[in-house]
Amino acid sequence: MIDVLPNIEVATNDNPQVAIIWLHGLGADGNDFVPFVQELNLSGLPGIRFIFPHANTMPVTINGGYTMRSWYDIVHTDLGRQEDEKGLRASQLQVEALIAREKARGIPAHRIILGGFSQGCAMTLQTGLRYPEKLGGLLCLSGYVPLADKVAAERSPANQDTPIFLVHGRLDQVIPLARATASRDLLQTLGYQVEWHDYYMQHSVSPEEVNDISGWLHKILK
């Protein structure tokens, strides 16, 4: 039995029918995207429970071994080299425990959306592509597909048609645009429904992106 990570919850009404589990980036915590809820246009949508978990702390190699919140270790600036497969899979189980809790609270898997920024985006794809039940959608900001060479063999047929929103900054110096477009191309080659956008921004979130996220949520939750 895996303990549910500590988290922050924000609900848009008293009877949420949708859950969005939002995973933060390296060195941040669940508080990072809580204000983001107020920026989204959620009018006309069913009640949504946003869950913002805090990743565990660990030493991060690329940051000199400094201990911080992280979903997995990062060894190189070239994110495809020496990936922390053990850490990725351990955090995948923690995300699955968060999904299980929402199901136990009455929200079916197909009304649960996984989302995240940077490392949180990577964890969204790591978990969502392998999850054995159909999810509502994968909301993927400024990240990439981890363990890309294992996806084809490990992916779950249940989420083959799950909508994926994948976006990136053209000026991103943390995760280069080329890594994101390679992830997009891999997903499309495997037959996934990917809505892709890139923006004139760095490793961040732009107002245009917020509008596009709102539009995507209205499409998949209508």
Short mmCIF file of C-alpha atoms in Angstrom, two decimals:
data_model
loop_
_atom_site.label_atom_id
_atom_site.label_comp_id
_atom_site.label_asym_id
_atom_site.label_seq_id
_atom_site.Cartn_x
_atom_site.Cartn_y
_atom_site.Cartn_z
CA MET A 1 0.00 0.00 0.00
CA ILE A 2 1.51 3.32 -1.09
CA ASP A 3 0.78 6.38 1.04
CA VAL A 4 -0.85 9.25 -0.81
CA LEU A 5 1.55 12.17 -1.19
CA PRO A 6 0.73 15.32 0.78
CA ASN A 7 -1.18 17.68 -1.48
CA ILE A 8 -3.25 20.82 -1.82
CA GLU A 9 -6.84 20.64 -3.07
CA VAL A 10 -8.87 23.34 -4.81
CA ALA A 11 -12.45 22.53 -5.87
CA THR A 12 -14.58 24.69 -8.15
CA ASN A 13 -17.79 23.60 -6.42
CA ASP A 14 -19.03 21.38 -3.60
CA ASN A 15 -19.69 18.37 -5.84
CA PRO A 16 -16.72 17.88 -8.19
CA GLN A 17 -17.29 15.42 -11.00
CA VAL A 18 -13.82 15.77 -12.54
CA ALA A 19 -10.36 15.55 -10.97
CA ILE A 20 -7.21 17.15 -12.35
CA ILE A 21 -4.02 15.89 -10.72
CA TRP A 22 -1.37 18.54 -11.39
CA LEU A 23 2.33 17.64 -10.97
CA HIS A 24 4.89 20.37 -10.33
CA GLY A 25 8.36 20.79 -11.75
CA LEU A 26 11.83 20.23 -10.28
CA GLY A 27 12.45 22.11 -7.04
CA ALA A 28 8.90 23.45 -6.78
CA ASP A 29 6.00 22.00 -4.83
CA GLY A 30 2.24 21.73 -5.08
CA ASN A 31 1.78 25.43 -4.29
CA ASP A 32 3.42 26.40 -7.58
CA PHE A 33 0.34 26.09 -9.78
CA VAL A 34 -2.46 26.71 -7.27
CA PRO A 35 -2.93 30.33 -8.51
CA PHE A 36 -3.19 28.97 -12.03
CA VAL A 37 -6.73 27.70 -11.34
CA GLN A 38 -7.97 31.30 -11.15
CA GLU A 39 -6.49 32.07 -14.58
CA LEU A 40 -8.38 29.31 -16.38
CA ASN A 41 -11.77 29.84 -17.98
CA LEU A 42 -13.78 27.04 -16.39
CA SER A 43 -17.23 28.57 -16.91
CA GLY A 44 -19.85 26.04 -17.97
CA LEU A 45 -17.70 23.05 -16.99
CA PRO A 46 -18.66 20.48 -14.36
CA GLY A 47 -17.16 20.86 -10.90
CA ILE A 48 -13.44 20.13 -10.87
CA ARG A 49 -11.25 19.06 -7.97
CA PHE A 50 -7.66 20.14 -8.58
CA ILE A 51 -5.05 18.14 -6.67
CA PHE A 52 -1.54 19.57 -6.36
CA PRO A 53 0.75 16.97 -4.75
CA HIS A 54 4.19 17.64 -3.29
CA ALA A 55 6.89 15.30 -4.62
CA ASN A 56 9.27 13.77 -2.12
CA THR A 57 12.68 15.34 -1.58
CA MET A 58 15.85 13.76 -2.92
CA PRO A 59 19.40 14.75 -3.88
CA VAL A 60 19.44 15.89 -7.52
CA THR A 61 22.69 15.12 -9.31
CA ILE A 62 22.52 17.92 -11.86
CA ASN A 63 22.17 20.43 -9.02
CA GLY A 64 25.29 19.26 -7.21
CA GLY A 65 23.43 16.72 -5.12
CA TYR A 66 21.34 19.42 -3.45
CA THR A 67 18.22 17.96 -1.83
CA MET A 68 14.95 19.30 -3.24
CA ARG A 69 11.51 18.16 -4.26
CA SER A 70 11.86 16.05 -7.37
CA TRP A 71 9.92 13.26 -9.05
CA TYR A 72 13.18 11.60 -10.16
CA ASP A 73 16.89 12.32 -10.34
CA ILE A 74 18.39 14.17 -13.30
CA VAL A 75 21.96 13.23 -14.11
CA HIS A 76 22.69 15.15 -17.33
CA THR A 77 21.51 18.26 -19.15
CA ASP A 78 20.94 15.82 -22.01
CA LEU A 79 17.76 14.44 -20.47
CA GLY A 80 17.86 11.27 -22.55
CA ARG A 81 21.16 10.11 -21.01
CA GLN A 82 21.21 7.96 -17.88
CA GLU A 83 17.56 8.44 -17.05
CA ASP A 84 16.57 7.62 -13.49
CA GLU A 85 14.31 4.71 -14.41
CA LYS A 86 13.96 3.57 -10.80
CA GLY A 87 12.87 7.05 -9.70
CA LEU A 88 10.46 7.45 -12.60
CA ARG A 89 8.78 4.15 -11.85
CA ALA A 90 8.59 4.84 -8.11
CA SER A 91 6.91 8.20 -8.74
CA GLN A 92 4.59 6.57 -11.26
CA LEU A 93 3.27 4.39 -8.43
CA GLN A 94 2.72 7.51 -6.31
CA VAL A 95 0.74 9.18 -9.09
CA GLU A 96 -1.30 6.00 -9.52
CA ALA A 97 -2.07 6.12 -5.78
CA LEU A 98 -3.46 9.64 -6.25
CA ILE A 99 -5.65 8.36 -9.09
CA ALA A 100 -6.84 5.48 -6.91
CA ARG A 101 -7.86 7.91 -4.17
CA GLU A 102 -9.94 9.97 -6.61
CA LYS A 103 -11.64 6.81 -7.84
CA ALA A 104 -12.37 5.83 -4.24
CA ARG A 105 -13.94 9.27 -3.76
CA GLY A 106 -16.32 8.60 -6.63
CA ILE A 107 -14.63 10.09 -9.70
CA PRO A 108 -14.18 7.44 -12.42
CA ALA A 109 -10.84 7.14 -14.20
CA HIS A 110 -12.24 8.55 -17.46
CA ARG A 111 -13.01 11.80 -15.61
CA ILE A 112 -9.51 12.11 -14.15
CA ILE A 113 -6.99 14.26 -16.01
CA LEU A 114 -3.26 14.05 -15.34
CA GLY A 115 -1.28 17.21 -15.94
CA GLY A 116 2.02 18.79 -15.13
CA PHE A 117 4.86 21.14 -15.95
CA SER A 118 8.43 20.13 -16.86
CA GLN A 119 9.24 17.10 -14.64
CA GLY A 120 5.52 16.98 -13.88
CA CYS A 121 4.82 16.75 -17.60
CA ALA A 122 7.27 13.86 -17.88
CA MET A 123 5.50 12.10 -15.00
CA THR A 124 2.12 12.72 -16.62
CA LEU A 125 3.29 10.89 -19.74
CA GLN A 126 5.20 8.21 -17.81
CA THR A 127 2.04 7.36 -15.86
CA GLY A 128 -0.75 8.17 -18.29
CA LEU A 129 0.55 6.17 -21.24
CA ARG A 130 0.86 3.07 -19.05
CA TYR A 131 -2.26 3.40 -16.91
CA PRO A 132 -4.54 0.35 -17.32
CA GLU A 133 -7.84 2.30 -17.37
CA LYS A 134 -8.88 5.08 -19.72
CA LEU A 135 -8.13 8.52 -18.32
CA GLY A 136 -9.84 11.78 -19.23
CA GLY A 137 -6.78 13.43 -20.74
CA LEU A 138 -3.07 14.20 -20.40
CA LEU A 139 -2.15 17.88 -20.01
CA CYS A 140 1.56 18.18 -20.76
CA LEU A 141 3.41 21.50 -20.40
CA SER A 142 7.08 22.12 -21.24
CA GLY A 143 8.25 18.54 -20.82
CA TYR A 144 8.98 15.36 -22.71
CA VAL A 145 8.35 11.61 -22.88
CA PRO A 146 10.72 9.84 -20.47
CA LEU A 147 11.98 6.30 -21.11
CA ALA A 148 10.94 6.92 -24.71
CA ASP A 149 12.43 3.67 -25.99
CA LYS A 150 10.16 1.67 -23.66
CA VAL A 151 6.83 3.35 -24.40
CA ALA A 152 5.83 1.22 -27.39
CA ALA A 153 6.23 -1.99 -25.40
CA GLU A 154 4.79 -0.75 -22.09
CA ARG A 155 1.88 1.48 -23.12
CA SER A 156 -1.66 0.52 -22.23
CA PRO A 157 -4.28 0.09 -24.98
CA ALA A 158 -6.79 1.70 -22.59
CA ASN A 159 -5.32 5.16 -23.22
CA GLN A 160 -4.64 4.87 -26.93
CA ASP A 161 -7.43 7.36 -27.67
CA THR A 162 -7.00 9.58 -24.62
CA PRO A 163 -6.52 13.21 -25.74
CA ILE A 164 -3.05 14.62 -25.14
CA PHE A 165 -2.34 18.36 -24.91
CA LEU A 166 1.39 18.92 -25.47
CA VAL A 167 2.91 22.42 -25.51
CA HIS A 168 6.36 23.97 -25.29
CA GLY A 169 8.26 27.23 -25.42
CA ARG A 170 10.31 27.93 -28.53
CA LEU A 171 12.94 29.68 -26.37
CA ASP A 172 13.09 26.99 -23.68
CA GLN A 173 16.71 26.56 -22.53
CA VAL A 174 15.91 24.00 -19.81
CA ILE A 175 14.22 21.40 -22.02
CA PRO A 176 15.03 22.22 -25.65
CA LEU A 177 12.16 22.46 -28.11
CA ALA A 178 13.73 19.62 -30.12
CA ARG A 179 13.19 17.24 -27.21
CA ALA A 180 9.52 18.19 -27.07
CA THR A 181 8.97 17.87 -30.81
CA ALA A 182 10.67 14.45 -30.74
CA SER A 183 8.21 13.45 -28.01
CA ARG A 184 5.31 14.78 -30.09
CA ASP A 185 6.50 12.86 -33.13
CA LEU A 186 6.89 9.65 -31.13
CA LEU A 187 3.36 9.94 -29.75
CA GLN A 188 1.90 10.67 -33.18
CA THR A 189 3.80 7.74 -34.71
CA LEU A 190 2.25 5.52 -32.04
CA GLY A 191 -1.19 6.78 -33.04
CA TYR A 192 -2.03 9.11 -30.14
CA GLN A 193 -4.29 12.14 -30.50
CA VAL A 194 -1.91 15.03 -29.79
CA GLU A 195 -2.93 18.67 -29.76
CA TRP A 196 0.38 20.51 -30.15
CA HIS A 197 1.21 24.17 -29.57
CA ASP A 198 4.49 26.04 -29.27
CA TYR A 199 4.82 29.57 -27.97
CA TYR A 200 7.32 32.42 -28.01
CA MET A 201 8.38 31.87 -24.39
CA GLN A 202 11.06 30.24 -22.27
CA HIS A 203 10.56 27.50 -19.65
CA SER A 204 7.37 29.08 -18.37
CA VAL A 205 3.64 29.51 -18.98
CA SER A 206 2.20 32.20 -21.25
CA PRO A 207 -1.25 33.86 -21.37
CA GLU A 208 -1.83 32.37 -24.83
CA GLU A 209 -1.08 28.94 -23.40
CA VAL A 210 -3.58 29.47 -20.57
CA ASN A 211 -6.25 30.28 -23.15
CA ASP A 212 -5.41 27.14 -25.12
CA ILE A 213 -5.55 24.98 -21.97
CA SER A 214 -8.98 26.41 -21.18
CA GLY A 215 -10.17 25.65 -24.71
CA TRP A 216 -8.85 22.09 -24.53
CA LEU A 217 -10.58 21.47 -21.20
CA HIS A 218 -13.86 22.68 -22.69
CA LYS A 219 -13.40 20.28 -25.62
CA ILE A 220 -12.69 17.18 -23.60
CA LEU A 221 -15.11 17.85 -20.73
CA LYS A 222 -18.13 18.91 -22.77
#
